[in-house]
Coordinates of C-alpha atoms and ligand atoms in Angstrom, one line a residue:
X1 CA 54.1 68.5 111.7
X2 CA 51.5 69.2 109.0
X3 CA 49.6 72.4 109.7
X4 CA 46.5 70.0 110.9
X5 CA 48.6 68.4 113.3
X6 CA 50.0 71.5 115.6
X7 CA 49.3 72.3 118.9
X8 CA 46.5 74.9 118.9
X9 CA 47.6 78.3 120.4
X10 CA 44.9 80.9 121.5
X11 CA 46.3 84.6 120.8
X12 CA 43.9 86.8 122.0
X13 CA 40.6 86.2 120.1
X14 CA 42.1 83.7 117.7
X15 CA 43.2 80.5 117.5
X16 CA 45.9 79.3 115.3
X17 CA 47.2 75.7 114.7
X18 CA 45.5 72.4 114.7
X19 CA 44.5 72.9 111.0
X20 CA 42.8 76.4 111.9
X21 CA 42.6 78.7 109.1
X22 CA 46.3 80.2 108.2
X23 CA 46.1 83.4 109.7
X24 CA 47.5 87.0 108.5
X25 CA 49.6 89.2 110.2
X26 CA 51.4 92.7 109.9
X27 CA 52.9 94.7 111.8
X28 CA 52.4 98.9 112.4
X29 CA 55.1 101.0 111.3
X30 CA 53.8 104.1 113.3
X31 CA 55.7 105.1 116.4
X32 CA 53.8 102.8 119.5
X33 CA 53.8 106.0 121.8
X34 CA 51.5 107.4 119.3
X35 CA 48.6 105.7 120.3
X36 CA 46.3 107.8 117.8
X37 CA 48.4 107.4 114.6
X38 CA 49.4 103.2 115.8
X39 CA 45.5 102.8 116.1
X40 CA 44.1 104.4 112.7
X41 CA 47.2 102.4 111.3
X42 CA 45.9 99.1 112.8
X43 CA 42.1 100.0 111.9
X44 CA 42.7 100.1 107.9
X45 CA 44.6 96.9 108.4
X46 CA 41.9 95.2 109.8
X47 CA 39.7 96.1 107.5
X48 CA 42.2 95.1 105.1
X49 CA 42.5 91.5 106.7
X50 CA 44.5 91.8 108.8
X51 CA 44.1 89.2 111.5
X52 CA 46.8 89.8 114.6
X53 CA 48.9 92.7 114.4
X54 CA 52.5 93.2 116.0
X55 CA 53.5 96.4 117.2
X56 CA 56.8 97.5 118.3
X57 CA 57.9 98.0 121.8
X58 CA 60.8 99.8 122.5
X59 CA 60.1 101.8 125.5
X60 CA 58.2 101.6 128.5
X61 CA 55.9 104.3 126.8
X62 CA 55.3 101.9 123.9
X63 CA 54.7 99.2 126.3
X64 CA 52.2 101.2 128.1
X65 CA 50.4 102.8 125.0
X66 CA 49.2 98.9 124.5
X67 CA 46.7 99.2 127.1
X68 CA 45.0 102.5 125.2
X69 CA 45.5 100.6 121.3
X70 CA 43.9 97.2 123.0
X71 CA 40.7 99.2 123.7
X72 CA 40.3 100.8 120.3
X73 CA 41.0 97.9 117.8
X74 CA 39.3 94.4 117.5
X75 CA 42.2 91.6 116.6
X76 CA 44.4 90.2 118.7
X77 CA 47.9 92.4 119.9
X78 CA 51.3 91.5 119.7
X79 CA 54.2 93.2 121.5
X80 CA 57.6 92.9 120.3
X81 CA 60.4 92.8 122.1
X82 CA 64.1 93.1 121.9
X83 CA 66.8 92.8 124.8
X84 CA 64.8 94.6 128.0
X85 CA 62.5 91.6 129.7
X86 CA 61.2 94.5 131.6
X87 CA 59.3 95.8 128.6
X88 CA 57.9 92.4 127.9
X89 CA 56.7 91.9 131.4
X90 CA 55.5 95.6 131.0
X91 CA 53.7 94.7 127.6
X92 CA 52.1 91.8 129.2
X93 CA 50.9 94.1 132.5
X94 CA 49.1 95.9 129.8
X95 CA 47.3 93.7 127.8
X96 CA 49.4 92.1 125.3
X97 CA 47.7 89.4 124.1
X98 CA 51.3 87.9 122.9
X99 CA 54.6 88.8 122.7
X100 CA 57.4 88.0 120.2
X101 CA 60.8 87.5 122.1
X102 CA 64.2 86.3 121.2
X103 CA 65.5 85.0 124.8
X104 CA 69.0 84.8 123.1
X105 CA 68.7 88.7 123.4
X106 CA 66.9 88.7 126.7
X107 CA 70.0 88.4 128.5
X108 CA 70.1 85.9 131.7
X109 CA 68.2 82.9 132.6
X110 CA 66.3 84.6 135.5
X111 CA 65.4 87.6 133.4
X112 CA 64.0 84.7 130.7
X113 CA 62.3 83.2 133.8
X114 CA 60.7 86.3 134.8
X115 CA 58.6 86.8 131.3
X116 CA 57.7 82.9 131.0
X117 CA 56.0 83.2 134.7
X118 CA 54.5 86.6 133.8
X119 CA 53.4 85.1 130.8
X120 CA 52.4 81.9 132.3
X121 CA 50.1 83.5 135.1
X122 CA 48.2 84.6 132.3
X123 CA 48.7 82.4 129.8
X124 CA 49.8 84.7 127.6
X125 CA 51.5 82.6 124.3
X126 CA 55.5 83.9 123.9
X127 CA 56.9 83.3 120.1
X128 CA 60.1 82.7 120.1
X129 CA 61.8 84.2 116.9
X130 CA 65.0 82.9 115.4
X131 CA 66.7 85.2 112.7
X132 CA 69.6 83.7 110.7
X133 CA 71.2 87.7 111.5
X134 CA 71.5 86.9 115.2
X135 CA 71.9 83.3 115.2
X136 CA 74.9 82.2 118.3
X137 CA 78.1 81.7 117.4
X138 CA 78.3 78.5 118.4
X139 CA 75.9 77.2 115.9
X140 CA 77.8 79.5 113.2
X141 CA 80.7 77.8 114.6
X142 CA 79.3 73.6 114.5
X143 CA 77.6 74.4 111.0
X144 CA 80.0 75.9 109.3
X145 CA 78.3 79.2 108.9
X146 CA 74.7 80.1 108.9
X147 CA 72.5 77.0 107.7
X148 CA 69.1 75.5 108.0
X149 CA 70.4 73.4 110.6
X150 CA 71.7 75.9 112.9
X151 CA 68.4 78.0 112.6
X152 CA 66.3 74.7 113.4
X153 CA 68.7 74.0 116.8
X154 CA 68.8 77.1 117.4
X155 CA 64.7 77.7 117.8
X156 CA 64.7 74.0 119.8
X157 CA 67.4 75.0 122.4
X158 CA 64.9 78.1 122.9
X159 CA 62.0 76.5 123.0
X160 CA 63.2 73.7 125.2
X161 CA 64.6 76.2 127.5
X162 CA 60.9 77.6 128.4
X163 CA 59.6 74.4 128.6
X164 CA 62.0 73.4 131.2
X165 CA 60.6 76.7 133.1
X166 CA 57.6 74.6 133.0
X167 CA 55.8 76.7 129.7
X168 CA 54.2 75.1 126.7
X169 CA 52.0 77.9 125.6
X170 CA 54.3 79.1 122.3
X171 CA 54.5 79.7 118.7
X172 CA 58.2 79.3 116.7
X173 CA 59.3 81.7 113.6
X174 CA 62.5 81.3 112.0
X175 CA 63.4 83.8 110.0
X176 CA 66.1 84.1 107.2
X177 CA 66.3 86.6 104.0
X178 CA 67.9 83.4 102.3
X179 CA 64.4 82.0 100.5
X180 CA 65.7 78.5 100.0
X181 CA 67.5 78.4 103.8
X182 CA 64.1 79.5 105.0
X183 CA 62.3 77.3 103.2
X184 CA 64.8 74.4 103.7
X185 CA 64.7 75.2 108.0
X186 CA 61.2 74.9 108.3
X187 CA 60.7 71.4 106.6
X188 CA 63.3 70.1 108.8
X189 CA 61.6 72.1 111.7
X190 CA 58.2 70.5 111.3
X191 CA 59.6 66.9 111.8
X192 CA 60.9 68.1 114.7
X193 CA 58.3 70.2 116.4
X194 CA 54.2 70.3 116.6
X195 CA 54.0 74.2 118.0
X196 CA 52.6 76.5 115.5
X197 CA 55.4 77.8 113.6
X198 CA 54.7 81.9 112.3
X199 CA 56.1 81.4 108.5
X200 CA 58.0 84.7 106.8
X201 CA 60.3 86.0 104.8
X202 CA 62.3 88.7 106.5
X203 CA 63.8 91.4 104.9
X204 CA 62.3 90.4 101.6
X205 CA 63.2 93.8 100.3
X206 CA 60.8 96.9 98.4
X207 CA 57.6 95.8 97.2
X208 CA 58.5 94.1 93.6
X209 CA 61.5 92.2 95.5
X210 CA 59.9 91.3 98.6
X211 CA 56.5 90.2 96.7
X212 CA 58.5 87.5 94.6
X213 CA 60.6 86.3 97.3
X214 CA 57.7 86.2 100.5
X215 CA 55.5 84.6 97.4
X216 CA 58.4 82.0 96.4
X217 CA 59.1 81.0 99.5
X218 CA 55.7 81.3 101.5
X219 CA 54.6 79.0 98.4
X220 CA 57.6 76.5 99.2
X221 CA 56.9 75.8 102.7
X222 CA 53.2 76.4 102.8
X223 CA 52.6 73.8 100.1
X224 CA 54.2 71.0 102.3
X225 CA 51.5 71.9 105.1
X226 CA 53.7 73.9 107.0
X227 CA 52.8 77.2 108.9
X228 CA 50.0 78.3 110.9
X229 CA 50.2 82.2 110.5
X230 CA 52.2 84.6 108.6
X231 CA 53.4 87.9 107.5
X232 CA 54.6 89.1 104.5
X233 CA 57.5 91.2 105.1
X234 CA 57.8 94.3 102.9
X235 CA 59.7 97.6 102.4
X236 CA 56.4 99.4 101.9
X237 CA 52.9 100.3 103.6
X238 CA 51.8 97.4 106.0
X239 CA 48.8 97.6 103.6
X240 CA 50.0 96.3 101.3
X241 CA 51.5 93.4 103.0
X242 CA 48.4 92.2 104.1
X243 CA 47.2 92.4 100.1
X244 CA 50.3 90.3 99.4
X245 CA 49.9 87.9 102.1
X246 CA 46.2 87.4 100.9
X247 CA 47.1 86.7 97.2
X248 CA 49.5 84.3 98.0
X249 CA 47.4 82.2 100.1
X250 CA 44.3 82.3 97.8
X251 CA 46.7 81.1 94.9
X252 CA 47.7 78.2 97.3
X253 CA 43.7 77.4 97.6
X254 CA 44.8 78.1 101.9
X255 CA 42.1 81.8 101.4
X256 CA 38.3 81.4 101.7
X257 CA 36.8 84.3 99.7
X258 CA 38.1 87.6 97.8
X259 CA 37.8 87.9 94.1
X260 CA 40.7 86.7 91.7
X261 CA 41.3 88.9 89.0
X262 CA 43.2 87.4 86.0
X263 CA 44.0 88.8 83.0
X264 CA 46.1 88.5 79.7
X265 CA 49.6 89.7 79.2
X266 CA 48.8 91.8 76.0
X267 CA 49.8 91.5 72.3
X268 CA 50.0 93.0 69.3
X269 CA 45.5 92.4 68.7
X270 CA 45.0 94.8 72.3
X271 CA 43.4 98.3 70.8
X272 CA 42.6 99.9 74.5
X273 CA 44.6 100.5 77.6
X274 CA 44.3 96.8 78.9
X275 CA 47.0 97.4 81.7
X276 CA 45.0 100.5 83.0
X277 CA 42.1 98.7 83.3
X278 CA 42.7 95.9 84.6
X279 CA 44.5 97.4 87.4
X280 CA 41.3 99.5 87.8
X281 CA 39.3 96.0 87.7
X282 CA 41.8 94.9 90.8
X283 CA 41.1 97.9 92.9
X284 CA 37.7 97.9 91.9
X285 CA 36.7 94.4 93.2
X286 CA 38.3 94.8 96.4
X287 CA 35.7 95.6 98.7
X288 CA 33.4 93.3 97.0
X289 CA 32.6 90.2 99.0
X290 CA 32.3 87.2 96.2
X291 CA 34.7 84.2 95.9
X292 CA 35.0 84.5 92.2
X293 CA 37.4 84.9 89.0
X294 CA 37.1 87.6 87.2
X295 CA 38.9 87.7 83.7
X296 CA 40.1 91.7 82.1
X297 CA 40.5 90.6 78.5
X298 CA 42.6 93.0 75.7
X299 CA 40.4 91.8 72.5
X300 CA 37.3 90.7 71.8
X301 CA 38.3 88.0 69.2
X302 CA 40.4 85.9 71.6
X303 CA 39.2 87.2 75.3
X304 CA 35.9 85.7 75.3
X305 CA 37.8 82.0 75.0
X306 CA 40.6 82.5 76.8
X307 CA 38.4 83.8 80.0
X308 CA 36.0 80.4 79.3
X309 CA 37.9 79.8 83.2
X310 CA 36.3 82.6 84.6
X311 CA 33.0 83.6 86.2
X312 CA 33.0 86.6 84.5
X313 CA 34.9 88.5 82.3
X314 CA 35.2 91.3 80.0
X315 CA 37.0 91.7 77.0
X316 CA 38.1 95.2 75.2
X317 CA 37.7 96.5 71.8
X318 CA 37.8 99.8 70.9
X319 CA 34.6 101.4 70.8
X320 CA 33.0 98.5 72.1
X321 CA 33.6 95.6 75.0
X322 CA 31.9 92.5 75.7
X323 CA 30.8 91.1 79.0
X324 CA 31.3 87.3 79.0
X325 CA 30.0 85.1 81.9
X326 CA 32.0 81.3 81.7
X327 CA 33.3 82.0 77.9
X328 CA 30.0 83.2 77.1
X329 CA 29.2 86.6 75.8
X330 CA 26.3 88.3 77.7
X331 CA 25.8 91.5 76.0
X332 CA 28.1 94.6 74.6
X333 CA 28.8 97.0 76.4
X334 CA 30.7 100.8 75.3
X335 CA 33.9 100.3 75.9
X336 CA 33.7 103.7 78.5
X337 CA 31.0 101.8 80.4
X338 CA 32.8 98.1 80.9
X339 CA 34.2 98.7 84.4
X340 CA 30.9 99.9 85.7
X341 CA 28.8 97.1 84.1
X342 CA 31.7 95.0 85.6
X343 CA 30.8 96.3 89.2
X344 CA 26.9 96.6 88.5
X345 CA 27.2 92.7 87.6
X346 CA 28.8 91.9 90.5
X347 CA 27.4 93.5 93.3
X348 CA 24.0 91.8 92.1
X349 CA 25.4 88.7 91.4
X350 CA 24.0 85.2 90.7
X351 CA 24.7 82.3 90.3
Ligands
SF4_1 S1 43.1 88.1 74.9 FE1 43.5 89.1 72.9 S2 44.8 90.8 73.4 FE2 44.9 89.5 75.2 S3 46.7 88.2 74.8 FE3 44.9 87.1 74.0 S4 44.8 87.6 71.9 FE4 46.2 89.1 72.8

């Protein structure tokens, strides 16, 4: 189903699906016990973007610590599970406001039973997660090793078993490290499904891997109107997931707001640090609350045309930097001064 056309699932204080705005996700990295440490980490996340957050719960004392985090942060709480239904029933008893399950590792059909009717009594939406690691061996077995195809059953036969315990209230994911399998179960998924599906890349790899892959593939499937949420799986700080996730749905045109920073590759005519400051530019703009592009240009004979795309722009020469607005230049500026004009222009900016 296209994106517009999924069932919508209410997770806490958001909705996703039914055309809803894609929404971000992450998940901590601090030990869940730690309820201090898990809720500074889920604080900067928010204020990152962060728009549900998925912690990790391995014991009873992670499912427990829920209840505390719940009270101290503002988006929606996810409890992830693997193997003991107990801490998913747990997780649920304390506030979980979803919870990611595999039931292929939840063991037997009562234990499956007894999350869907905890989760059904209240309404609590269960995501059921697929991962092309842990996919049965029958489906290995009928495909002919791990494909598209077996992922895609293999999220259906979950799904259909909770509806036959008489629950409707869920989200899919199927996961894979394989970009193009990913990309390749999730089309044939959507013809096949209106629940939200959660859209990743898992085990992308370190920053510079994971960032091409999750941007590659993310750009695949979310391009044919699929997914209603996602992550952006990296080897690094959640942080900079979230960053990630945002660039890659504002280059889609799926991200409402947060400034666009372009900039040119370089050449031989580029007399000042170009590469320092644009990556100054990039932090710079990031608490600054304009949908806009901004163009970092390296010389003042080309820059001011080739950022004609941009709201505003500056170019550098040495000594001396222009500010361009549109292609046009505004005024020069010392080329010591042309990040702080930058930020001076923007934060009293008009149209
Ligand atoms: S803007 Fe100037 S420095 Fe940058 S690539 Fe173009 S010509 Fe080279």
């Amino acid at each position: 189903m296209h994106r517009t056309q999924t069932k919508v699932i209410q997770i806490g204080n958001q909705v996703i699906g039914g055309g809803n705005p894609i929404l971000i996700q992450s998940m901590t990295n601090t030990k869940t016990e730690d309820v201090r440490q898990t809720v500074k980490q889920i604080l900067e996340l928010e204020a990152a973007g962060c728009q549900i957050i998925r912690c990790a719960v391995p014991t009873m004392e992670a499912a427990e610590a829920l209840k505390e985090i719940k009270k101290q942060i503002h988006i929606p709480l996810v409890a992830d599970i693997h193997f003991d239904y107990r801490l998913a029933i747990a997780a649920m008893e304390n506030g979980a406001d979803k919870i990611r399950i595999n039931p292929g590792n939840i063991g037997s059909r009562d234990r499956i039973q007894a999350v869907v009717d905890c989760a059904r009594e209240r309404n609590i939406p269960i995501r059921v997660g697929v991962n092309s690691g842990s996919l049965e061996k029958e489906l290995v077995e009928k495909y002919h090793g791990v494909t598209a195809e077996g992922l895609v059953e293999s999220a259906l036969d979950k799904t259909r078993l909770i509806e036959d315990m008489g629950y409707d209230n869920l989200v899919i994911s199927i996961k894979s490290s394989d970009v193009m399998m990913c990309a390749k179960a999730h089309t044939l998924i959507a013809e096949k499904t209106n629940y939200p599906l959660h859209v990743g890349i898992t085990e992308a790899g370190t920053l510079y891997s994971g960032n091409i892959k999750s941007a590659v593939g993310l750009g695949i499937i979310l391009s044919q109107g699929i997914g209603d949420t996602i992550r952006v799986s990296l080897t690094g700080a959640p942080l900079e997931e979230i960053r990630s996730a945002k660039r890659i749905l504002k280059t889609l045109g799926l991200y409402q707001g947060g400034i666009e920073v372009v900039s040119c590759p370089t050449c031989g005519r580029t007399r000042i640090d170009l590469i320092g400051l644009a990556n100054q530019v990039e932090k710079m703009v990031e608490d600054i609350p304009l949908d806009l592009k901004v163009a970092v240009m390296g010389c003042v004979v080309n820059g001011p045309g080739e950022a004609k795309e941009a709201d505003i722009g500056i170019a550098g020469g040495v000594g001396t930097g222009l500010l361009i607005k549109k292609g046009e230049v505004i005024k020069k500026v010392p080329e010591e001064e042309l990040l702080t004009c930058l930020r001076e222009e923007l934060l009293h900016w008009e149209e």
